């Protein structure tokens, strides 16, 4: 295993791990967004609640969840490590730097955008994950988590007969709060920044930069960096401004 | 009379016979021999790497911050080799013949033949080290014709051939550093040669970072320290290029050969003002399509587009109908000087001629010209802020290369035993004029393929006593170096080093430049002496000796130039003939062309230093031409 | 033209250094940046002050000696040129020009604007060569190299080793420098036998010297006076990953 450690601790290896976990997280975002679109069904949140119950209880998903936590953890760890190491490489800085002349803002602010996203992630987990999976108490208004109902008012039950918790109401409550909406929108804008550079950067780090298809990768990165955050942003906007 | 130690017999077999006769050094003993190599250009780097590969303990010095920055890196055009890949009739003999003729019959036949012979190995070696030469679509090496040669024998890597060849030699050198056979000393400047009982046994060098004066002992010293074109202040040489190592060796007994042979390149960007610090060369290839002209009328200051065809003087085409704009460098340079002296020069200074691409653009189209010369045109525009697609370029000759240098024998050893001199620093293979794309060839031939053999011959065939840096000779040399430095630092004068360097440059350019005569040369000798005395009284060198001090570095180099300049003038005065880069006004044909005097001057003038207050003593090496019989060059 | 110069002055490696402001007048627009500094130095010498030390040599953009971080950018405001090829016409009349040395942990300041770039040589020593002894080379035309490959190799080989990539990078990474050499040699068939070992050794040396790692901002490519492409860094990454994981 020494070869593996040598590789992942080298400057290129660290970047490789950061890029790999980053792409993995992008794939998670795509799945997450797709599922979340069920929020827009006019069914009093039934489809969304069934989906979130499935995500919370399916054993396979629970196993994958560990992978996700690891993915986040490694991505964050290597990013911090990289940042610290890179800071050491220039102990005395310049007095005057004209960085915009040679590089994009997005590429230079990955650590900052990542940090804001991390903060956002904490808020996000506190909003939904913690109440539903740990405390059973809503964070926004302090009320207890309730069971979900169908449109006709009957209880929404899982296939094993268990009642399904009402995640939808938690979402709706949170997104009626302007502070939360603002935090979400800010987090998502920075996610856009982060993805804009991060996606194509990962391919460069894997060595998959080629004059023929790299423009396509950049284009996909651009689309993802707009579409994913826009998709997520549509939810607080929908709840705050449209259902408001 | 000097003995060149050239082998005799059929010229084709001389080098191989000589190699067979050279003594060898036992492989196990090589690491016990320390060889000091000064300089990391093509000659120095290839020599240090090759000697390291053989197993010698090599110490390699350069004044730059990295071995890769030596001025060989700036060579643009290409490197000649007699590969005959083009099937156009090239051969080792033809390259030999062209080089001897091109050198105006002032080079040594045996050396030149060896150079031509080794040229083919250089290409093989360079390709193997990773030099990305230009290739044809089939994947094989491309060649072009260069500098008026009638065969295509020039290998090139875009306009950066020197860079790529040097990086090849540099990478081999770095490999030897990694293997531990070569130890690098960057930012070190050699300031003296140490002689022990008549043998070169070490050097004194200044650590340019700490200022420490350090001693290094060895069994032999190899100088690959380049040319001395910067004696003219303005030249195409790098700012740091200097004669110091060679000159200090000269002062320790090494003869200086043919110092007056200087190559002045015709296509440089003209001087734009007093602030100018160096001149930039534009590739000679421009003359393939550009037409050189000046106004017919003196003092005609009209915009070039306002001067009608019939009032333009295409003087090269006029005077040399068969070669036209492609006459050799020395001829083109002198012709430009002549028209400018007549008051027909162009540009603000009047020291320039036009190189006009108008006709070529009309004939071939702008696109084609752009494809061929685009990068050169861009460079020109960058420097002059003029668009050469619309306005004719302005060019003027500039000092480019020095054929003279320390005298060496066939083994590349100077008259001082144990002191070898390679590349531009020696006087050897180009005679009185160097052909385009031949300097790179010589540097690498010397370093890769000559010195590895002749060094063995010297070490194996010489009883070398044990010498280390505790020998009194080292102390004496350190003292002399330190005294010189202290004197400069404590001089307390008022004028900067550059002030004197510029003055010297002007004297050299005016009297020991493209055209020389007895009166001017005598004047130069007197003026240089005077300037030198003034320098040692009034130069101001600030800062301290024990730190980075660029003024001090420059001050030492200019002090040497002030001595060398006088010797160049003396050599030029002695040579009352015109040959190659040396044009004596007293020796010309009826139509003002250079006239060689084979009867009286078919020799190498090697000068021995006798102290600054005494005249140097000239030693002659007679040149014999058994294969290429001298004839007057004509380009009419 | 007239300028205000803010120049980093530092006596030696142990000194902490500071900016000193100079006024300079009557500079012709055709003066090169280094000639402008020559003029400043002549004025300083006349006043009895020590001239500003800076690295320079060929002054035609090929030796890689000149450096200088000018107004926040290595080699000044123009792209694809070195400092020595930058002319004063690229600056505005009366402009204040801040001149700093390259900054990176391995590039220690020796004096004023001169830094120690020997770390770059040590990276080459670690493997930036083809192991062939003088005299053992085969006939040059015994290997055909497709023209596009030779051209791509030449593109990378054009690196002048000035260190602008390091100076420009916010992480002081030397990846473009290393990548240029890895590409130059690795693309050629002659360089193939040692390709894997080369990339691993050179990266190890780069890391040991204390250069940062690449975060793909591509500032290096934008500031490289020779226009070396970051696709070379991708090639380096590819070769490094394959050398480590698949061999």
mmCIF file of N, CA and C in Angstrom, chain B residues 55-122:
data_model
loop_
_atom_site.group_PDB
_atom_site.id
_atom_site.type_symbol
_atom_site.label_atom_id
_atom_site.label_comp_id
_atom_site.label_asym_id
_atom_site.label_seq_id
_atom_site.Cartn_x
_atom_site.Cartn_y
_atom_site.Cartn_z
ATOM 1 N N UNK B 55 33.700 9.415 -16.705
ATOM 2 C CA UNK B 55 34.070 9.071 -15.338
ATOM 3 C C UNK B 55 35.009 10.061 -14.669
ATOM 4 N N UNK B 56 35.375 11.118 -15.393
ATOM 5 C CA UNK B 56 36.219 12.128 -14.742
ATOM 6 C C UNK B 56 35.412 12.850 -13.667
ATOM 7 N N UNK B 57 36.120 13.431 -12.725
ATOM 8 C CA UNK B 57 35.489 14.253 -11.698
ATOM 9 C C UNK B 57 35.463 15.681 -12.242
ATOM 10 N N UNK B 58 34.284 16.151 -12.623
ATOM 11 C CA UNK B 58 34.196 17.427 -13.338
ATOM 12 C C UNK B 58 33.604 18.514 -12.442
ATOM 13 N N UNK B 59 34.225 19.673 -12.456
ATOM 14 C CA UNK B 59 33.659 20.851 -11.789
ATOM 15 C C UNK B 59 33.278 21.819 -12.899
ATOM 16 N N UNK B 60 32.026 22.236 -12.927
ATOM 17 C CA UNK B 60 31.560 23.070 -14.038
ATOM 18 C C UNK B 60 31.030 24.409 -13.515
ATOM 19 N N UNK B 61 31.531 25.483 -14.122
ATOM 20 C CA UNK B 61 31.229 26.835 -13.632
ATOM 21 C C UNK B 61 30.464 27.656 -14.658
ATOM 22 N N UNK B 62 29.541 28.482 -14.173
ATOM 23 C CA UNK B 62 28.958 29.495 -15.060
ATOM 24 C C UNK B 62 28.571 30.712 -14.230
ATOM 25 N N UNK B 63 28.575 31.873 -14.870
ATOM 26 C CA UNK B 63 28.243 33.082 -14.109
ATOM 27 C C UNK B 63 26.737 33.297 -14.037
ATOM 28 N N UNK B 64 25.994 32.636 -14.946
ATOM 29 C CA UNK B 64 24.535 32.767 -14.934
ATOM 30 C C UNK B 64 23.950 32.005 -13.740
ATOM 31 N N UNK B 65 22.647 32.191 -13.506
ATOM 32 C CA UNK B 65 22.041 31.494 -12.373
ATOM 33 C C UNK B 65 21.730 30.049 -12.708
ATOM 34 N N UNK B 66 21.799 29.711 -13.988
ATOM 35 C CA UNK B 66 21.593 28.322 -14.369
ATOM 36 C C UNK B 66 22.420 28.036 -15.612
ATOM 37 N N UNK B 67 22.868 26.792 -15.706
ATOM 38 C CA UNK B 67 23.674 26.397 -16.861
ATOM 39 C C UNK B 67 22.899 26.577 -18.163
ATOM 40 N N UNK B 68 21.570 26.547 -18.068
ATOM 41 C CA UNK B 68 20.761 26.586 -19.285
ATOM 42 C C UNK B 68 20.709 27.974 -19.924
ATOM 43 N N UNK B 69 21.272 28.975 -19.282
ATOM 44 C CA UNK B 69 21.099 30.332 -19.794
ATOM 45 C C UNK B 69 22.268 30.857 -20.626
ATOM 46 N N UNK B 70 23.292 30.030 -20.827
ATOM 47 C CA UNK B 70 24.444 30.486 -21.603
ATOM 48 C C UNK B 70 23.974 31.007 -22.961
ATOM 49 N N UNK B 71 24.769 31.899 -23.545
ATOM 50 C CA UNK B 71 24.259 32.641 -24.709
ATOM 51 C C UNK B 71 24.110 31.807 -25.986
ATOM 52 N N UNK B 72 24.641 30.595 -26.005
ATOM 53 C CA UNK B 72 24.357 29.708 -27.146
ATOM 54 C C UNK B 72 22.858 29.611 -27.361
ATOM 55 N N UNK B 73 22.127 29.812 -26.288
ATOM 56 C CA UNK B 73 20.680 29.648 -26.336
ATOM 57 C C UNK B 73 20.018 30.601 -27.326
ATOM 58 N N UNK B 74 20.701 31.686 -27.663
ATOM 59 C CA UNK B 74 20.064 32.695 -28.493
ATOM 60 C C UNK B 74 20.252 32.463 -29.988
ATOM 61 N N UNK B 75 21.057 31.464 -30.355
ATOM 62 C CA UNK B 75 21.272 31.231 -31.787
ATOM 63 C C UNK B 75 19.954 30.831 -32.438
ATOM 64 N N UNK B 76 19.670 31.452 -33.573
ATOM 65 C CA UNK B 76 18.353 31.237 -34.177
ATOM 66 C C UNK B 76 18.391 30.212 -35.309
ATOM 67 N N UNK B 77 19.219 30.489 -36.300
ATOM 68 C CA UNK B 77 19.106 29.850 -37.608
ATOM 69 C C UNK B 77 19.200 28.346 -37.678
ATOM 70 N N UNK B 78 20.320 27.769 -37.317
ATOM 71 C CA UNK B 78 20.424 26.329 -37.493
ATOM 72 C C UNK B 78 21.834 25.829 -37.317
ATOM 73 N N UNK B 79 22.000 24.559 -37.603
ATOM 74 C CA UNK B 79 23.299 23.914 -37.457
ATOM 75 C C UNK B 79 23.580 23.092 -38.709
ATOM 76 N N UNK B 80 24.764 23.267 -39.238
ATOM 77 C CA UNK B 80 25.126 22.552 -40.459
ATOM 78 C C UNK B 80 25.581 21.138 -40.153
ATOM 79 N N UNK B 81 25.308 20.238 -41.070
ATOM 80 C CA UNK B 81 25.844 18.884 -40.975
ATOM 81 C C UNK B 81 25.817 18.267 -42.359
ATOM 82 N N UNK B 82 26.877 17.524 -42.652
ATOM 83 C CA UNK B 82 27.024 16.965 -43.994
ATOM 84 C C UNK B 82 26.309 15.620 -44.103
ATOM 85 N N UNK B 83 25.021 15.609 -43.824
ATOM 86 C CA UNK B 83 24.270 14.358 -43.874
ATOM 87 C C UNK B 83 23.858 14.001 -45.303
ATOM 88 N N UNK B 84 23.767 14.995 -46.133
ATOM 89 C CA UNK B 84 23.287 14.801 -47.503
ATOM 90 C C UNK B 84 21.922 14.124 -47.551
ATOM 91 N N UNK B 85 21.052 14.432 -46.595
ATOM 92 C CA UNK B 85 19.702 13.863 -46.602
ATOM 93 C C UNK B 85 18.906 14.335 -47.820
ATOM 94 N N UNK B 86 19.322 15.474 -48.375
ATOM 95 C CA UNK B 86 18.549 16.041 -49.486
ATOM 96 C C UNK B 86 19.009 15.494 -50.822
ATOM 97 N N UNK B 87 20.041 14.668 -50.800
ATOM 98 C CA UNK B 87 20.505 14.075 -52.044
ATOM 99 C C UNK B 87 20.959 15.155 -53.023
ATOM 100 N N UNK B 88 21.444 16.278 -52.485
ATOM 101 C CA UNK B 88 21.802 17.378 -53.383
ATOM 102 C C UNK B 88 23.316 17.553 -53.511
ATOM 103 N N UNK B 89 24.034 16.487 -53.233
ATOM 104 C CA UNK B 89 25.466 16.533 -53.506
ATOM 105 C C UNK B 89 26.316 17.016 -52.356
ATOM 106 N N UNK B 90 25.764 17.042 -51.142
ATOM 107 C CA UNK B 90 26.591 17.452 -50.005
ATOM 108 C C UNK B 90 27.478 16.276 -49.588
ATOM 109 N N UNK B 91 28.558 16.603 -48.954
ATOM 110 C CA UNK B 91 29.460 15.571 -48.449
ATOM 111 C C UNK B 91 30.343 16.216 -47.404
ATOM 112 N N UNK B 92 31.041 15.399 -46.653
ATOM 113 C CA UNK B 92 31.962 15.931 -45.657
ATOM 114 C C UNK B 92 32.979 16.835 -46.348
ATOM 115 N N UNK B 93 33.441 16.376 -47.492
ATOM 116 C CA UNK B 93 34.450 17.166 -48.196
ATOM 117 C C UNK B 93 33.884 18.520 -48.612
ATOM 118 N N UNK B 94 32.631 18.527 -49.077
ATOM 119 C CA UNK B 94 32.067 19.790 -49.543
ATOM 120 C C UNK B 94 31.859 20.766 -48.375
ATOM 121 N N UNK B 95 31.434 20.260 -47.242
ATOM 122 C CA UNK B 95 31.269 21.132 -46.070
ATOM 123 C C UNK B 95 32.634 21.680 -45.640
ATOM 124 N N UNK B 96 33.613 20.805 -45.674
ATOM 125 C CA UNK B 96 34.998 21.206 -45.370
ATOM 126 C C UNK B 96 35.449 22.308 -46.326
ATOM 127 N N UNK B 97 35.213 22.062 -47.606
ATOM 128 C CA UNK B 97 35.625 23.008 -48.642
ATOM 129 C C UNK B 97 34.933 24.366 -48.446
ATOM 130 N N UNK B 98 33.630 24.320 -48.266
ATOM 131 C CA UNK B 98 32.861 25.563 -48.095
ATOM 132 C C UNK B 98 33.333 26.345 -46.871
ATOM 133 N N UNK B 99 33.661 25.617 -45.801
ATOM 134 C CA UNK B 99 34.056 26.291 -44.564
ATOM 135 C C UNK B 99 35.431 26.942 -44.704
ATOM 136 N N UNK B 100 36.338 26.246 -45.352
ATOM 137 C CA UNK B 100 37.670 26.833 -45.552
ATOM 138 C C UNK B 100 37.569 28.065 -46.446
ATOM 139 N N UNK B 101 36.770 27.947 -47.519
ATOM 140 C CA UNK B 101 36.614 29.073 -48.439
ATOM 141 C C UNK B 101 35.870 30.215 -47.747
ATOM 142 N N UNK B 102 34.790 29.848 -47.051
ATOM 143 C CA UNK B 102 34.000 30.862 -46.350
ATOM 144 C C UNK B 102 34.843 31.613 -45.336
ATOM 145 N N UNK B 103 35.796 30.912 -44.733
ATOM 146 C CA UNK B 103 36.682 31.539 -43.745
ATOM 147 C C UNK B 103 37.797 32.336 -44.393
ATOM 148 N N UNK B 104 37.693 32.502 -45.695
ATOM 149 C CA UNK B 104 38.648 33.294 -46.465
ATOM 150 C C UNK B 104 40.082 32.784 -46.300
ATOM 151 N N UNK B 105 40.218 31.458 -46.262
ATOM 152 C CA UNK B 105 41.540 30.809 -46.247
ATOM 153 C C UNK B 105 42.417 31.265 -45.085
ATOM 154 N N UNK B 106 41.797 31.358 -43.957
ATOM 155 C CA UNK B 106 42.586 31.685 -42.773
ATOM 156 C C UNK B 106 42.317 30.690 -41.648
ATOM 157 N N UNK B 107 41.754 29.517 -42.029
ATOM 158 C CA UNK B 107 41.516 28.475 -41.025
ATOM 159 C C UNK B 107 42.456 27.306 -41.294
ATOM 160 N N UNK B 108 42.552 26.429 -40.307
ATOM 161 C CA UNK B 108 43.450 25.287 -40.393
ATOM 162 C C UNK B 108 42.698 24.132 -41.060
ATOM 163 N N UNK B 109 43.216 23.623 -42.136
ATOM 164 C CA UNK B 109 42.499 22.583 -42.891
ATOM 165 C C UNK B 109 42.156 21.355 -42.043
ATOM 166 N N UNK B 110 43.127 20.867 -41.259
ATOM 167 C CA UNK B 110 42.893 19.629 -40.497
ATOM 168 C C UNK B 110 41.723 19.791 -39.527
ATOM 169 N N UNK B 111 41.683 20.938 -38.854
ATOM 170 C CA UNK B 111 40.588 21.186 -37.907
ATOM 171 C C UNK B 111 39.241 21.239 -38.618
ATOM 172 N N UNK B 112 39.238 21.935 -39.748
ATOM 173 C CA UNK B 112 37.978 22.121 -40.453
ATOM 174 C C UNK B 112 37.470 20.772 -40.979
ATOM 175 N N UNK B 113 38.384 19.960 -41.456
ATOM 176 C CA UNK B 113 37.940 18.657 -41.956
ATOM 177 C C UNK B 113 37.336 17.824 -40.825
ATOM 178 N N UNK B 114 37.992 17.873 -39.680
ATOM 179 C CA UNK B 114 37.464 17.136 -38.531
ATOM 180 C C UNK B 114 36.075 17.654 -38.161
ATOM 181 N N UNK B 115 35.927 18.959 -38.197
ATOM 182 C CA UNK B 115 34.635 19.563 -37.871
ATOM 183 C C UNK B 115 33.542 19.042 -38.813
ATOM 184 N N UNK B 116 33.860 19.025 -40.096
ATOM 185 C CA UNK B 116 32.885 18.553 -41.075
ATOM 186 C C UNK B 116 32.555 17.079 -40.848
ATOM 187 N N UNK B 117 33.583 16.322 -40.494
ATOM 188 C CA UNK B 117 33.419 14.893 -40.243
ATOM 189 C C UNK B 117 32.483 14.658 -39.044
ATOM 190 N N UNK B 118 32.710 15.434 -37.995
ATOM 191 C CA UNK B 118 31.943 15.228 -36.762
ATOM 192 C C UNK B 118 30.537 15.800 -36.864
ATOM 193 N N UNK B 119 30.304 16.665 -37.862
ATOM 194 C CA UNK B 119 28.999 17.326 -37.949
ATOM 195 C C UNK B 119 27.874 16.292 -37.976
ATOM 196 N N UNK B 120 28.113 15.162 -38.638
ATOM 197 C CA UNK B 120 27.034 14.168 -38.756
ATOM 198 C C UNK B 120 26.739 13.517 -37.397
ATOM 199 N N UNK B 121 27.775 13.320 -36.597
ATOM 200 C CA UNK B 121 27.553 12.725 -35.270
ATOM 201 C C UNK B 121 26.778 13.660 -34.351
ATOM 202 N N UNK B 122 26.995 14.955 -34.551
ATOM 203 C CA UNK B 122 26.312 15.926 -33.693
ATOM 204 C C UNK B 122 24.807 15.804 -33.850
#
